Amino acid sequence: MSGIIGKKIGMTSIFNAEGKNIPVTVIEAGPCVVTQVRTEANDGYKAIQLSFGEKRPKSTSKALKGHYEKAGTTPKLKSAEFKEFEKEYSLGDTISVDIFQDGEFVDVHGTSTGKGFQGVVKRHNFAGVGGQTHGQHNRLRAPGSLGASSFPSRVFKGMRMAGHMGNETVKVQNLTIVKVMAEKNIILIKGAVPGRKGAFVIIEK
């Protein structure tokens, strides 16, 4: 589907025509450069590669420098492929946020904010122990029993336990575009999208 690469700026809220306050995520989307065109003859499938964000040449490998030079552009920070694009594009073409319209539905996916190692209360919404009676004093946020002891004498796979939280690829579907500001390469999407401030996201129709 048609799409674009963007960078999450943050969240704010705006008022619509009826005076309702709508929370929105501000995303700087594009302009993106077509840095590769996949074809059935050469690659076995059709797709285009878009690249976004400026990268220092001294931090770019020679192979990637040559890749971007073929498209007539400077090194980029983020690249992604899009299949079944609505229009045909050639190497070096620029795609901006004006491919979207107000009120359109989009899917947004990115990398969720990393939370590090977390316990079961934060990671899986365990309730913890309610009271502090009968002498217990230090088990408020403990997971409790993990299973039977004598049989099967092991912990089943998938048991909800403490561990690494966040930093995963997350896709949120059917979000509404509230406003497209083409002159500033800004798109306002209703609600929250995955990732921290400054993180790259991919917006697809």
Coordinates of C-alpha atoms in Angstrom, one line a residue:
M1 CA 0.0 0.0 0.0
S2 CA 1.0 3.6 -0.4
G3 CA 2.8 5.1 2.5
I4 CA 5.5 7.3 3.8
I5 CA 8.3 7.4 6.5
G6 CA 7.9 10.0 9.3
K7 CA 9.4 11.1 12.6
K8 CA 7.3 11.4 15.7
I9 CA 7.5 14.9 17.1
G10 CA 5.1 14.5 20.1
M11 CA 1.5 14.8 21.1
T12 CA -0.9 17.7 21.5
S13 CA -4.6 18.4 21.1
I14 CA -6.7 20.5 18.7
F15 CA -10.3 21.6 18.5
N16 CA -12.5 20.5 15.6
A17 CA -15.3 22.4 13.9
E18 CA -17.7 21.3 16.6
G19 CA -15.4 22.5 19.4
K20 CA -14.4 19.0 20.6
N21 CA -10.9 18.6 21.9
I22 CA -9.1 15.8 20.0
P23 CA -5.8 14.4 21.1
V24 CA -3.4 14.1 18.1
T25 CA 0.2 12.9 17.4
V26 CA 2.3 15.3 15.4
I27 CA 4.5 13.5 12.8
E28 CA 7.0 15.0 10.4
A29 CA 6.3 12.9 7.3
G30 CA 8.7 13.2 4.4
P31 CA 9.7 14.3 1.9
C32 CA 11.0 10.8 1.1
V33 CA 13.2 9.9 -1.8
V34 CA 12.7 6.8 -4.0
T35 CA 16.1 5.1 -3.6
Q36 CA 15.3 1.8 -5.2
V37 CA 12.7 0.3 -7.5
R38 CA 12.0 -3.4 -7.3
T39 CA 10.7 -5.1 -10.4
E40 CA 9.3 -8.6 -11.2
A41 CA 12.1 -9.2 -13.7
N42 CA 15.0 -8.4 -11.4
D43 CA 13.7 -9.1 -7.9
G44 CA 10.6 -11.3 -8.3
Y45 CA 8.2 -8.7 -6.9
K46 CA 7.2 -5.1 -7.3
A47 CA 8.0 -2.5 -4.6
I48 CA 9.7 0.8 -4.1
Q49 CA 12.2 1.8 -1.4
L50 CA 11.7 5.1 0.3
S51 CA 14.4 6.8 2.4
F52 CA 14.1 9.7 4.9
G53 CA 16.2 11.8 7.2
E54 CA 19.7 13.1 6.6
K55 CA 22.8 11.1 7.6
R56 CA 26.4 12.2 7.8
P57 CA 28.4 10.9 4.9
K58 CA 31.3 10.0 7.2
S59 CA 29.0 7.7 9.1
T60 CA 27.9 6.0 6.0
S61 CA 29.6 2.9 4.4
K62 CA 30.9 3.1 0.8
A63 CA 28.3 0.6 -0.3
L64 CA 25.4 2.7 1.0
K65 CA 27.0 5.9 -0.4
G66 CA 26.9 4.3 -3.9
H67 CA 23.4 3.1 -3.3
Y68 CA 22.1 6.6 -2.6
E69 CA 24.3 8.2 -5.3
K70 CA 22.4 6.1 -7.9
A71 CA 19.2 7.8 -6.8
G72 CA 20.9 11.2 -6.9
T73 CA 20.5 11.9 -3.2
T74 CA 22.4 12.2 0.0
P75 CA 22.8 9.4 2.6
K76 CA 19.6 8.8 4.6
L77 CA 18.9 7.6 8.1
K78 CA 15.8 5.4 7.5
S79 CA 14.8 3.2 4.5
A80 CA 11.7 1.1 4.1
E81 CA 10.0 -0.8 1.2
F82 CA 6.4 -0.3 0.2
K83 CA 4.6 -2.9 -2.0
E84 CA 1.6 -2.2 -4.2
F85 CA 2.1 1.6 -4.3
E86 CA -0.9 3.3 -6.0
K87 CA 1.3 5.3 -8.5
E88 CA 4.4 4.4 -10.5
Y89 CA 7.6 6.2 -9.4
S90 CA 11.1 6.3 -10.7
L91 CA 14.5 6.3 -9.0
G92 CA 15.1 9.7 -7.4
D93 CA 11.5 10.8 -7.3
T94 CA 10.2 12.6 -4.1
I95 CA 7.1 11.7 -2.2
S96 CA 5.6 14.1 0.2
V97 CA 2.8 14.1 2.8
D98 CA 0.2 15.3 0.2
I99 CA -0.5 11.7 -0.8
F100 CA -2.8 11.7 2.3
Q101 CA -6.0 13.6 2.9
D102 CA -7.9 14.8 5.9
G103 CA -10.2 12.1 7.3
E104 CA -8.4 9.2 5.7
F105 CA -7.7 6.0 7.7
V106 CA -4.1 4.9 8.1
D107 CA -2.0 2.2 9.8
V108 CA 1.1 3.3 11.8
H109 CA 3.8 1.0 12.9
G110 CA 7.0 1.7 14.8
T111 CA 9.2 0.5 17.7
S112 CA 7.5 0.9 21.1
T113 CA 9.3 2.7 23.9
G114 CA 11.7 0.5 25.8
K115 CA 11.0 0.1 29.5
G116 CA 13.8 -2.2 30.5
F117 CA 13.4 -5.1 32.9
Q118 CA 10.0 -4.8 34.7
G119 CA 8.1 -6.8 37.2
V120 CA 4.7 -8.5 36.7
V121 CA 2.7 -5.6 38.1
K122 CA 3.9 -3.2 35.5
R123 CA 4.5 -5.7 32.6
H124 CA 1.3 -7.7 32.9
N125 CA -1.0 -5.6 35.1
F126 CA -0.9 -8.0 38.0
A127 CA -2.9 -6.6 41.0
G128 CA -0.4 -7.5 43.7
V129 CA -1.4 -8.4 47.2
G130 CA -4.3 -6.4 48.6
G131 CA -3.7 -6.3 52.3
Q132 CA -0.8 -6.4 54.7
T133 CA -2.4 -8.7 57.3
H134 CA -1.3 -12.0 58.7
G135 CA 2.3 -11.0 59.0
Q136 CA 3.2 -10.6 55.3
H137 CA 5.2 -7.4 54.8
N138 CA 7.3 -7.6 51.6
R139 CA 5.3 -9.5 48.9
L140 CA 3.1 -6.6 47.6
R141 CA 4.3 -6.8 44.0
A142 CA 5.4 -10.5 43.8
P143 CA 4.0 -12.8 41.1
G144 CA 2.9 -15.5 43.4
S145 CA 2.9 -19.2 42.6
L146 CA 4.2 -20.3 39.2
G147 CA 2.6 -23.8 39.2
A148 CA 2.5 -27.1 40.9
S149 CA 5.6 -28.5 42.6
S150 CA 5.5 -32.3 42.4
F151 CA 3.8 -32.5 39.1
P152 CA 4.7 -31.4 36.4
S153 CA 7.7 -30.0 38.3
R154 CA 8.4 -27.3 35.8
V155 CA 7.1 -23.9 34.6
F156 CA 4.9 -23.9 31.5
K157 CA 6.0 -21.9 28.5
G158 CA 4.2 -18.6 28.2
M159 CA 3.9 -18.0 32.0
R160 CA 3.6 -14.3 32.7
M161 CA 6.7 -13.3 34.5
A162 CA 9.0 -10.4 35.0
G163 CA 11.3 -9.6 32.0
H164 CA 12.2 -7.1 29.3
M165 CA 9.3 -4.8 28.4
G166 CA 8.8 -2.6 25.3
N167 CA 11.2 -2.0 22.4
E168 CA 9.0 -4.2 20.1
T169 CA 7.6 -3.5 16.6
V170 CA 3.9 -2.4 17.1
K171 CA 1.3 -1.7 14.4
V172 CA -1.8 0.4 15.2
Q173 CA -4.5 0.1 12.6
N174 CA -7.3 2.4 11.5
L175 CA -6.1 5.7 12.9
T176 CA -7.8 8.9 11.5
I177 CA -5.8 11.7 9.9
V178 CA -7.1 14.9 11.5
K179 CA -5.1 17.3 9.4
V180 CA -2.4 17.4 6.7
M181 CA -0.1 20.4 6.7
A182 CA 1.6 19.9 3.4
E183 CA 3.6 23.1 3.4
K184 CA 5.3 22.1 6.7
N185 CA 5.5 18.3 5.9
I186 CA 3.4 17.7 9.1
I187 CA 0.5 15.2 9.6
L188 CA -1.7 15.1 12.6
I189 CA -3.1 11.7 13.5
K190 CA -5.8 11.1 16.1
G191 CA -4.6 9.3 19.2
A192 CA -1.3 7.8 20.1
V193 CA 1.2 6.0 17.9
P194 CA 4.1 3.7 18.9
G195 CA 7.5 5.0 19.8
R196 CA 9.3 7.7 21.7
K197 CA 9.7 11.3 20.6
G198 CA 12.1 11.5 17.6
A199 CA 11.5 7.8 16.6
F200 CA 10.8 6.8 13.0
V201 CA 7.4 5.5 12.1
I202 CA 5.9 4.2 8.9
I203 CA 2.4 5.4 7.8
E204 CA 0.5 3.3 5.4
K205 CA -2.9 3.8 3.7

